[in-house]
Each structure stands twice: as C-alpha cells, then as structure tokens.
Short mmCIF file of C-alpha atoms in Angstrom, two decimals:
data_model
loop_
_atom_site.label_atom_id
_atom_site.label_comp_id
_atom_site.label_asym_id
_atom_site.label_seq_id
_atom_site.Cartn_x
_atom_site.Cartn_y
_atom_site.Cartn_z
CA UNK A 1 17.62 16.03 -60.99
CA UNK A 2 15.62 13.68 -58.94
CA UNK A 3 12.86 12.92 -61.48
CA UNK A 4 9.86 15.03 -60.34
CA UNK A 5 8.23 14.22 -63.71
CA UNK A 6 8.93 10.68 -63.54
CA UNK A 7 6.21 8.70 -61.54
CA UNK A 8 8.51 5.83 -60.83
CA UNK A 9 11.28 8.35 -59.38
CA UNK A 10 8.92 10.48 -57.59
CA UNK A 11 7.64 7.87 -55.31
CA UNK A 12 10.93 7.04 -53.39
CA UNK A 13 11.64 10.76 -53.58
CA UNK A 14 8.56 11.55 -51.68
CA UNK A 15 8.88 8.64 -49.52
CA UNK A 16 12.43 9.43 -48.55
CA UNK A 17 11.44 13.02 -47.69
CA UNK A 18 8.58 11.59 -45.34
CA UNK A 19 10.94 9.32 -43.91
CA UNK A 20 13.21 12.20 -42.80
CA UNK A 21 10.17 14.09 -41.72
CA UNK A 22 8.95 11.24 -39.43
CA UNK A 23 12.38 10.83 -37.79
CA UNK A 24 12.70 14.73 -37.40
CA UNK A 25 9.21 14.72 -35.72
CA UNK A 26 10.26 12.02 -33.48
CA UNK A 27 13.47 13.79 -32.53
CA UNK A 28 11.37 16.85 -31.52
CA UNK A 29 9.11 14.54 -29.53
CA UNK A 30 12.04 12.91 -27.57
CA UNK A 31 13.52 16.28 -27.06
CA UNK A 32 10.39 17.15 -24.95
CA UNK A 33 10.98 14.41 -22.66
CA UNK A 34 12.42 15.30 -19.07
CA UNK A 35 16.13 15.27 -19.10
CA UNK A 36 16.38 15.37 -22.86
CA UNK A 37 14.97 18.88 -23.49
CA UNK A 38 18.59 20.47 -23.17
CA UNK A 39 19.91 17.95 -25.65
CA UNK A 40 17.48 19.45 -28.38
CA UNK A 41 15.85 17.80 -31.41
CA UNK A 42 18.81 17.98 -33.71
CA UNK A 43 21.07 15.72 -31.81
CA UNK A 44 18.14 13.50 -30.93
CA UNK A 45 17.18 13.09 -34.43
CA UNK A 46 20.60 12.24 -35.39
CA UNK A 47 20.48 9.45 -32.81
CA UNK A 48 17.27 8.17 -33.93
CA UNK A 49 18.76 7.97 -37.55
CA UNK A 50 21.83 6.26 -36.47
CA UNK A 51 19.83 3.67 -34.41
CA UNK A 52 17.57 3.17 -37.46
CA UNK A 53 20.46 2.48 -39.69
CA UNK A 54 21.95 0.02 -37.01
CA UNK A 55 18.87 -2.10 -36.48
CA UNK A 56 17.02 -1.79 -39.99
CA UNK A 57 19.97 -1.13 -42.33
CA UNK A 58 20.02 1.74 -44.98
CA UNK A 59 16.65 2.18 -46.60
CA UNK A 60 18.10 2.01 -50.26
CA UNK A 61 14.45 1.96 -51.87
CA UNK A 62 14.07 5.62 -50.72
CA UNK A 63 17.69 6.75 -51.31
CA UNK A 64 16.97 9.61 -53.54
CA UNK A 65 14.57 11.24 -50.86
CA UNK A 66 17.07 10.98 -48.16
CA UNK A 67 19.61 12.48 -50.42
CA UNK A 68 17.26 15.40 -51.34
CA UNK A 69 16.95 15.98 -47.55
CA UNK A 70 20.54 15.82 -46.75
CA UNK A 71 21.58 18.05 -49.62
CA UNK A 72 18.88 20.34 -50.99
CA UNK A 73 16.95 20.78 -47.55
CA UNK A 74 20.30 21.49 -45.92
CA UNK A 75 21.07 24.26 -48.33
CA UNK A 76 17.54 25.78 -47.77
CA UNK A 77 17.93 25.74 -44.06
CA UNK A 78 21.00 27.65 -44.36
CA UNK A 79 19.54 30.13 -46.61
CA UNK A 80 16.75 30.54 -44.14
CA UNK A 81 19.26 30.85 -41.17
CA UNK A 82 20.31 33.92 -42.53
CA UNK A 83 17.11 35.76 -41.20
CA UNK A 84 18.75 35.17 -37.74
CA UNK A 85 21.61 37.49 -38.56
CA UNK A 86 20.77 40.93 -37.92
CA UNK A 87 23.80 42.95 -39.43
CA UNK A 88 22.67 46.14 -38.24
CA UNK A 89 23.20 45.04 -34.77
CA UNK A 90 26.71 43.51 -35.46
CA UNK A 91 27.88 46.87 -37.44
CA UNK A 92 26.80 49.00 -34.64
CA UNK A 93 29.21 47.23 -32.20
CA UNK A 94 31.84 47.60 -34.91
CA UNK A 95 35.47 46.36 -35.05
CA UNK A 96 35.98 45.29 -31.24
CA UNK A 97 33.33 42.59 -31.65
CA UNK A 98 34.29 41.22 -34.87
CA UNK A 99 37.94 40.96 -33.74
CA UNK A 100 36.83 39.11 -30.69
CA UNK A 101 34.95 36.69 -33.06
CA UNK A 102 37.97 36.48 -35.39
CA UNK A 103 40.04 35.44 -32.34
CA UNK A 104 37.43 32.83 -31.18
CA UNK A 105 37.11 31.31 -34.74
CA UNK A 106 41.09 30.87 -35.34
CA UNK A 107 41.80 29.93 -31.69
CA UNK A 108 39.14 27.00 -31.98
CA UNK A 109 40.13 25.82 -35.20
CA UNK A 110 43.85 26.10 -34.59
CA UNK A 111 43.63 24.22 -31.20
CA UNK A 112 41.20 21.51 -32.59
CA UNK A 113 43.48 20.81 -35.47
CA UNK A 114 46.58 20.83 -33.19
CA UNK A 115 44.79 18.41 -30.92
CA UNK A 116 43.51 16.15 -33.84
CA UNK A 117 47.24 16.05 -35.10
CA UNK A 118 48.46 15.03 -31.80
CA UNK A 119 45.71 12.39 -31.07
CA UNK A 120 45.76 11.35 -34.76
CA UNK A 121 42.16 12.10 -34.86
CA UNK A 122 40.17 11.88 -38.19
CA UNK A 123 41.16 15.28 -39.90
CA UNK A 124 37.84 15.92 -41.69
CA UNK A 125 35.80 15.52 -38.56
CA UNK A 126 38.10 17.57 -36.54
CA UNK A 127 38.22 20.47 -39.00
CA UNK A 128 34.23 20.50 -39.17
CA UNK A 129 34.04 20.45 -35.35
CA UNK A 130 36.50 23.17 -35.32
CA UNK A 131 34.60 25.37 -37.57
CA UNK A 132 31.31 24.57 -35.45
CA UNK A 133 33.03 25.40 -32.13
CA UNK A 134 34.44 28.60 -33.56
CA UNK A 135 31.44 29.90 -35.29
CA UNK A 136 27.77 28.71 -34.77
CA UNK A 137 27.84 25.00 -34.06
CA UNK A 138 25.60 22.58 -36.61
CA UNK A 139 24.69 25.40 -38.88
CA UNK A 140 28.41 26.39 -39.59
CA UNK A 141 29.39 22.72 -40.04
CA UNK A 142 26.49 22.33 -42.47
CA UNK A 143 27.47 25.29 -44.19
CA UNK A 144 31.11 24.41 -44.72
CA UNK A 145 30.75 20.74 -45.35
CA UNK A 146 29.93 21.16 -49.23
CA UNK A 147 33.05 23.42 -49.72
CA UNK A 148 35.23 20.92 -47.64
CA UNK A 149 33.70 17.97 -49.69
CA UNK A 150 33.13 16.28 -46.35
CA UNK A 151 31.65 12.84 -46.28
CA UNK A 152 27.96 12.93 -45.21
CA UNK A 153 28.76 10.51 -42.49
CA UNK A 154 31.47 12.76 -41.36
CA UNK A 155 29.17 15.78 -41.43
CA UNK A 156 26.51 14.00 -39.23
CA UNK A 157 29.10 12.75 -36.72
CA UNK A 158 30.34 16.36 -36.39
CA UNK A 159 26.93 17.55 -35.85
CA UNK A 160 26.04 15.26 -33.29
CA UNK A 161 29.34 15.73 -31.21
CA UNK A 162 29.00 19.67 -31.39
CA UNK A 163 25.42 19.57 -30.38
CA UNK A 164 25.94 17.29 -27.44
CA UNK A 165 29.30 18.88 -26.09
CA UNK A 166 27.64 22.43 -26.60
CA UNK A 167 24.74 21.36 -24.51
CA UNK A 168 27.06 19.97 -21.77
CA UNK A 169 28.96 23.28 -21.81
CA UNK A 170 25.78 25.62 -21.73
CA UNK A 171 24.77 23.67 -18.80
CA UNK A 172 28.19 24.00 -17.02
CA UNK A 173 28.10 27.75 -17.69
CA UNK A 174 24.83 28.03 -16.15
CA UNK A 175 25.74 26.12 -12.92
CA UNK A 176 28.74 28.07 -12.36
CA UNK A 177 27.48 31.71 -13.27
CA UNK A 178 26.40 32.51 -9.55
CA UNK A 179 30.03 31.80 -8.49
CA UNK A 180 31.81 34.04 -11.13
CA UNK A 181 32.89 37.69 -9.88
CA UNK A 182 31.56 39.29 -13.05
CA UNK A 183 28.49 40.98 -13.81
CA UNK A 184 25.40 39.83 -16.05
CA UNK A 185 26.77 41.82 -19.17
CA UNK A 186 30.27 40.45 -18.74
CA UNK A 187 28.74 36.87 -18.31
CA UNK A 188 26.81 37.27 -21.54
CA UNK A 189 29.66 38.45 -23.48
CA UNK A 190 31.62 35.24 -22.34
CA UNK A 191 28.70 32.89 -23.03
CA UNK A 192 28.29 34.44 -26.64
CA UNK A 193 32.03 34.17 -27.41
CA UNK A 194 32.82 30.85 -25.66
CA UNK A 195 29.74 28.75 -26.59
CA UNK A 196 28.99 26.67 -29.52
CA UNK A 197 25.30 26.78 -30.91
CA UNK A 198 22.95 29.87 -30.80
CA UNK A 199 20.55 27.59 -28.59
CA UNK A 200 23.51 27.11 -26.23
CA UNK A 201 24.04 31.06 -25.95
CA UNK A 202 20.41 31.39 -25.28
CA UNK A 203 20.17 28.60 -22.66
CA UNK A 204 23.51 29.81 -20.80
CA UNK A 205 22.63 33.52 -21.22
CA UNK A 206 18.88 33.60 -20.03
CA UNK A 207 19.47 33.31 -16.33
CA UNK A 208 21.63 36.41 -16.48
CA UNK A 209 18.45 38.38 -17.48
CA UNK A 210 17.53 40.51 -20.33
CA UNK A 211 20.88 42.38 -20.44
CA UNK A 212 23.15 39.46 -20.27
CA UNK A 213 21.03 37.72 -22.78
CA UNK A 214 21.18 40.40 -25.16
CA UNK A 215 24.89 40.83 -24.72
CA UNK A 216 25.33 36.84 -25.41
CA UNK A 217 23.33 36.89 -28.37
CA UNK A 218 25.25 40.17 -29.68
CA UNK A 219 28.60 38.45 -29.11
CA UNK A 220 27.37 35.29 -30.97
CA UNK A 221 25.90 37.15 -34.00
CA UNK A 222 29.45 38.78 -34.46
CA UNK A 223 30.66 35.09 -34.81
CA UNK A 224 27.83 34.10 -37.31
CA UNK A 225 28.74 37.19 -39.27
CA UNK A 226 31.96 35.76 -40.05
CA UNK A 227 30.69 32.72 -41.64
CA UNK A 228 30.78 33.80 -44.98
CA UNK A 229 34.27 35.30 -44.99
CA UNK A 230 35.41 32.07 -43.37
CA UNK A 231 33.69 30.07 -46.42
CA UNK A 232 35.33 32.27 -48.76
CA UNK A 233 38.90 31.55 -47.24
CA UNK A 234 38.06 27.63 -47.23
CA UNK A 235 37.00 27.98 -50.97
CA UNK A 236 40.40 29.55 -51.70
CA UNK A 237 42.28 26.96 -49.57
CA UNK A 238 40.35 24.01 -51.34
CA UNK A 239 40.98 25.31 -54.85
CA UNK A 240 44.79 25.64 -53.90
CA UNK A 241 44.61 22.19 -52.48
CA UNK A 242 43.22 20.84 -55.72
CA UNK A 243 46.22 22.01 -57.86
CA UNK A 244 43.85 22.52 -60.95
CA UNK A 245 42.76 18.82 -60.91
CA UNK A 246 39.21 18.43 -62.18
CA UNK A 247 37.79 16.22 -59.45
CA UNK A 248 39.35 18.50 -56.70
CA UNK A 249 37.66 21.70 -58.11
CA UNK A 250 35.33 23.49 -55.71
CA UNK A 251 32.03 24.65 -56.86
CA UNK A 252 30.92 27.87 -55.55
CA UNK A 253 28.47 27.55 -52.80
CA UNK A 254 25.63 29.54 -54.06
CA UNK A 255 23.61 28.79 -51.09
CA UNK A 256 25.76 31.43 -49.12
CA UNK A 257 24.58 33.91 -51.40
CA UNK A 258 21.10 33.07 -50.40
CA UNK A 259 22.33 33.34 -46.73
CA UNK A 260 23.59 37.09 -47.38
CA UNK A 261 20.32 37.98 -49.24
CA UNK A 262 18.25 36.67 -46.32
CA UNK A 263 20.33 38.34 -43.79
CA UNK A 264 20.27 41.91 -45.80
CA UNK A 265 16.40 41.19 -46.06
CA UNK A 266 16.08 40.54 -42.25
CA UNK A 267 18.22 43.35 -41.30
CA UNK A 268 16.88 46.10 -43.58
CA UNK A 269 13.77 45.38 -45.12
CA UNK A 270 11.72 43.25 -42.96
CA UNK A 271 10.18 45.61 -40.54
CA UNK A 272 11.12 49.01 -42.20
CA UNK A 273 9.59 48.12 -45.51
CA UNK A 274 7.76 44.98 -45.20
CA UNK A 275 5.61 44.16 -41.90
CA UNK A 276 7.20 41.35 -40.15
CA UNK A 277 5.02 40.26 -37.06
CA UNK A 278 7.05 38.45 -34.53
CA UNK A 279 4.74 35.37 -34.76
CA UNK A 280 5.52 35.06 -38.41
CA UNK A 281 9.25 35.35 -37.78
CA UNK A 282 8.92 32.80 -34.98
CA UNK A 283 7.21 30.52 -37.41
CA UNK A 284 9.87 30.85 -40.05
CA UNK A 285 12.30 30.20 -37.42
CA UNK A 286 10.59 26.87 -36.40
CA UNK A 287 10.49 26.03 -40.11
CA UNK A 288 14.47 26.63 -40.35
CA UNK A 289 15.02 24.36 -37.45
CA UNK A 290 12.73 21.73 -38.49
CA UNK A 291 14.06 21.54 -42.06
CA UNK A 292 17.78 21.56 -40.74
CA UNK A 293 16.71 18.63 -38.52
CA UNK A 294 15.12 16.80 -41.48
CA UNK A 295 18.46 17.47 -43.21
CA UNK A 296 20.35 16.07 -40.43
CA UNK A 297 18.32 12.75 -40.22
CA UNK A 298 19.34 12.27 -44.07
CA UNK A 299 23.00 12.81 -42.93
CA UNK A 300 22.72 10.58 -39.79
CA UNK A 301 21.38 7.45 -41.74
CA UNK A 302 24.75 7.43 -43.30
CA UNK A 303 26.48 6.72 -40.05
CA UNK A 304 27.49 3.14 -39.39
CA UNK A 305 27.97 2.56 -35.71
CA UNK A 306 30.71 -0.03 -36.21
CA UNK A 307 32.65 2.90 -37.75
CA UNK A 308 31.59 5.44 -35.31
CA UNK A 309 33.85 4.39 -32.36
CA UNK A 310 37.08 4.64 -34.28
CA UNK A 311 36.17 7.83 -35.92
CA UNK A 312 34.57 9.98 -33.15
CA UNK A 313 36.29 9.03 -29.87
CA UNK A 314 39.38 11.18 -30.67
CA UNK A 315 37.58 14.22 -32.02
CA UNK A 316 35.59 14.14 -28.94
CA UNK A 317 38.45 14.26 -26.73
CA UNK A 318 39.89 17.02 -28.80
CA UNK A 319 36.74 19.23 -28.78
CA UNK A 320 36.33 18.92 -25.17
CA UNK A 321 39.71 20.06 -24.35
CA UNK A 322 39.49 22.71 -27.07
CA UNK A 323 36.18 23.92 -25.54
CA UNK A 324 37.75 24.14 -22.02
CA UNK A 325 40.58 26.06 -23.42
CA UNK A 326 38.29 28.33 -25.38
CA UNK A 327 36.11 28.94 -22.33
CA UNK A 328 39.40 30.18 -20.23
CA UNK A 329 40.61 32.29 -23.17
CA UNK A 330 37.14 34.05 -23.82
CA UNK A 331 36.84 34.57 -20.06
CA UNK A 332 40.02 36.30 -20.06
CA UNK A 333 39.25 38.62 -22.94
CA UNK A 334 35.68 39.89 -21.78
#
C-alpha cells in the first residue's frame, strides 16, 4: 500500500515514521518534567505535534510515513492493548460489574451528546469524547474513530481533550479522597467507574492502597470489556445511517478481532501455557503505549490551531459537565 519495494516511496515512508517516533520521544521527555508528569506522554506528544504544525506547517514530503503511524500503528497499538484486559477477572465478578459498566457508558455518551446538542458543539468530536469518557479514554477513541469515519483532526482533538480532562479529574479524586466517608475498596470502585483512562484510574487508585487500587482496576476492566460490544453496535448504527450508499459503507474493523485474540491470549494462554515474566509484559506495555503515542503524533499534526478554538471549546465544556455528573452518579452506585 505504501510502496515498501519502491525506493522513492520508501524514503518518505521511513522519514515520516521516524518523525512521529522523535516527536513521541520528545513527548515522553516532556512528561518527565516536574508539573507535567501527570499530563502524560500522550497529551504532551499531541501538543508538540500541534505546535509543530502551527509553526512549521504540515510536512507534506513525509506524508506517507505520518499516515502509516496515524493509521497502521494506531491499529497495531489497539491490538496490543488487548493484553491489558484480563477476561477471567471480569467474568469472575460477573453481571453486577458489567451492568455498572454499561450504565457508565450509556450515561457518559448520552449526557455528552445531549450537552453537545444544547451547546451546538461539534457532534463528531463530542461522540468520540463521550465514548472515551464512558470506556477507556484515548484507546477507546482510537478504536471507534475508524468505525465512525471520524476525521484524523477530530480524533486527535478528542484524544487531547480526554487525556487532559481525565488527568485533572484523577488529581481531584486524589485530593478529596481523605474527606470521603467511604472505605478504600468503595473509593477504588468509584475511581474505576468514574475516571476516563486506565492511567487516570491508577493515579487516583494508588493512594487507596493495594485493595483500593485492585478494585479500581477491576471496575475499569469491566468497562474496557464492553469496548467490542459497543463497537459492534456502532458498526450497525453506521450501516443503517449509510442507507446502502457505497460511500457510507462501514468496513469491518478487523483490528478489533486482534484485540479480542490478544485478550484471550493474555487471559488464558500467557502464564498457564506460555511463560510470561512480568518484565516482558511490562516491556510489551511500554511498546503499546509508545506505539499509540506515535500514532497520536501522526493525528496531531493534522490539527490546525486556527480551527481548534471553534471546534474544541464547546466539547470541553460539555465533557467537564459530563465528567462531574458521571462522578456524582458513580459515587451514588458504589
């Protein structure tokens, strides 16, 4: 597709991939600075990519490599992300956990789209942020954006917003935890149900100790588990919306099959049948995060700051209100 056998095409391809690699590396470096560590490399890398586009323009000469990172590496990262989902743990908790996860997803998407309608916010960005709020932040947005045929710019804006807002709310959870009249496990359940990213859940859940963090991750895994069913619903919705027109047909997101396979592999094969030392799994996790960050750089370069103000402000207001209401609702049900 990208002409790996053509020397003339291979050079911009490799240079474009290298470009996203370097900006992702810079994002990781910036995320190590005091005050920025909680923002994380994902949001930092998107910010760098946006600023690069603003000051230096879009690097057309290496477009093919940037697109490779934004599309191919994005799907690869989602497949690897499946290893983070332990199906056994989710199934052991059973129906109550999944019902709570379903409630969170429908509440987040429903409230977000209602507010988007009231605020006249961009519907594509609002839906992506609603999915990210309900399931697992940037990873969920990345997974559903091909199904929704979202513009790369909208995907990058949504990921940047969800990463920033999620981090802010995780810090707020941590600050107010000592003042809440609930035990560590209930707090962990609240954090796992109410926060956006897995990283946000870890950040907020860790101060509650091992039991609180374990409960937080368990609640979060229940929501991640529902990513595939939600994707199937979105495929059905998009096909109905297309009304049979060729340009609106939705191709099946095969990378989600890879996500399921990796989830099964991580849950039932690695460990019992194939040795999986923790350092190896940690390395795979790092590769997954860095690959996703490279993909976000590829998407972030598509953002035009002149358009950002008009497209992002209203969705930001909507997701802040949605996140506050979601936090209240999940606190009530834990």
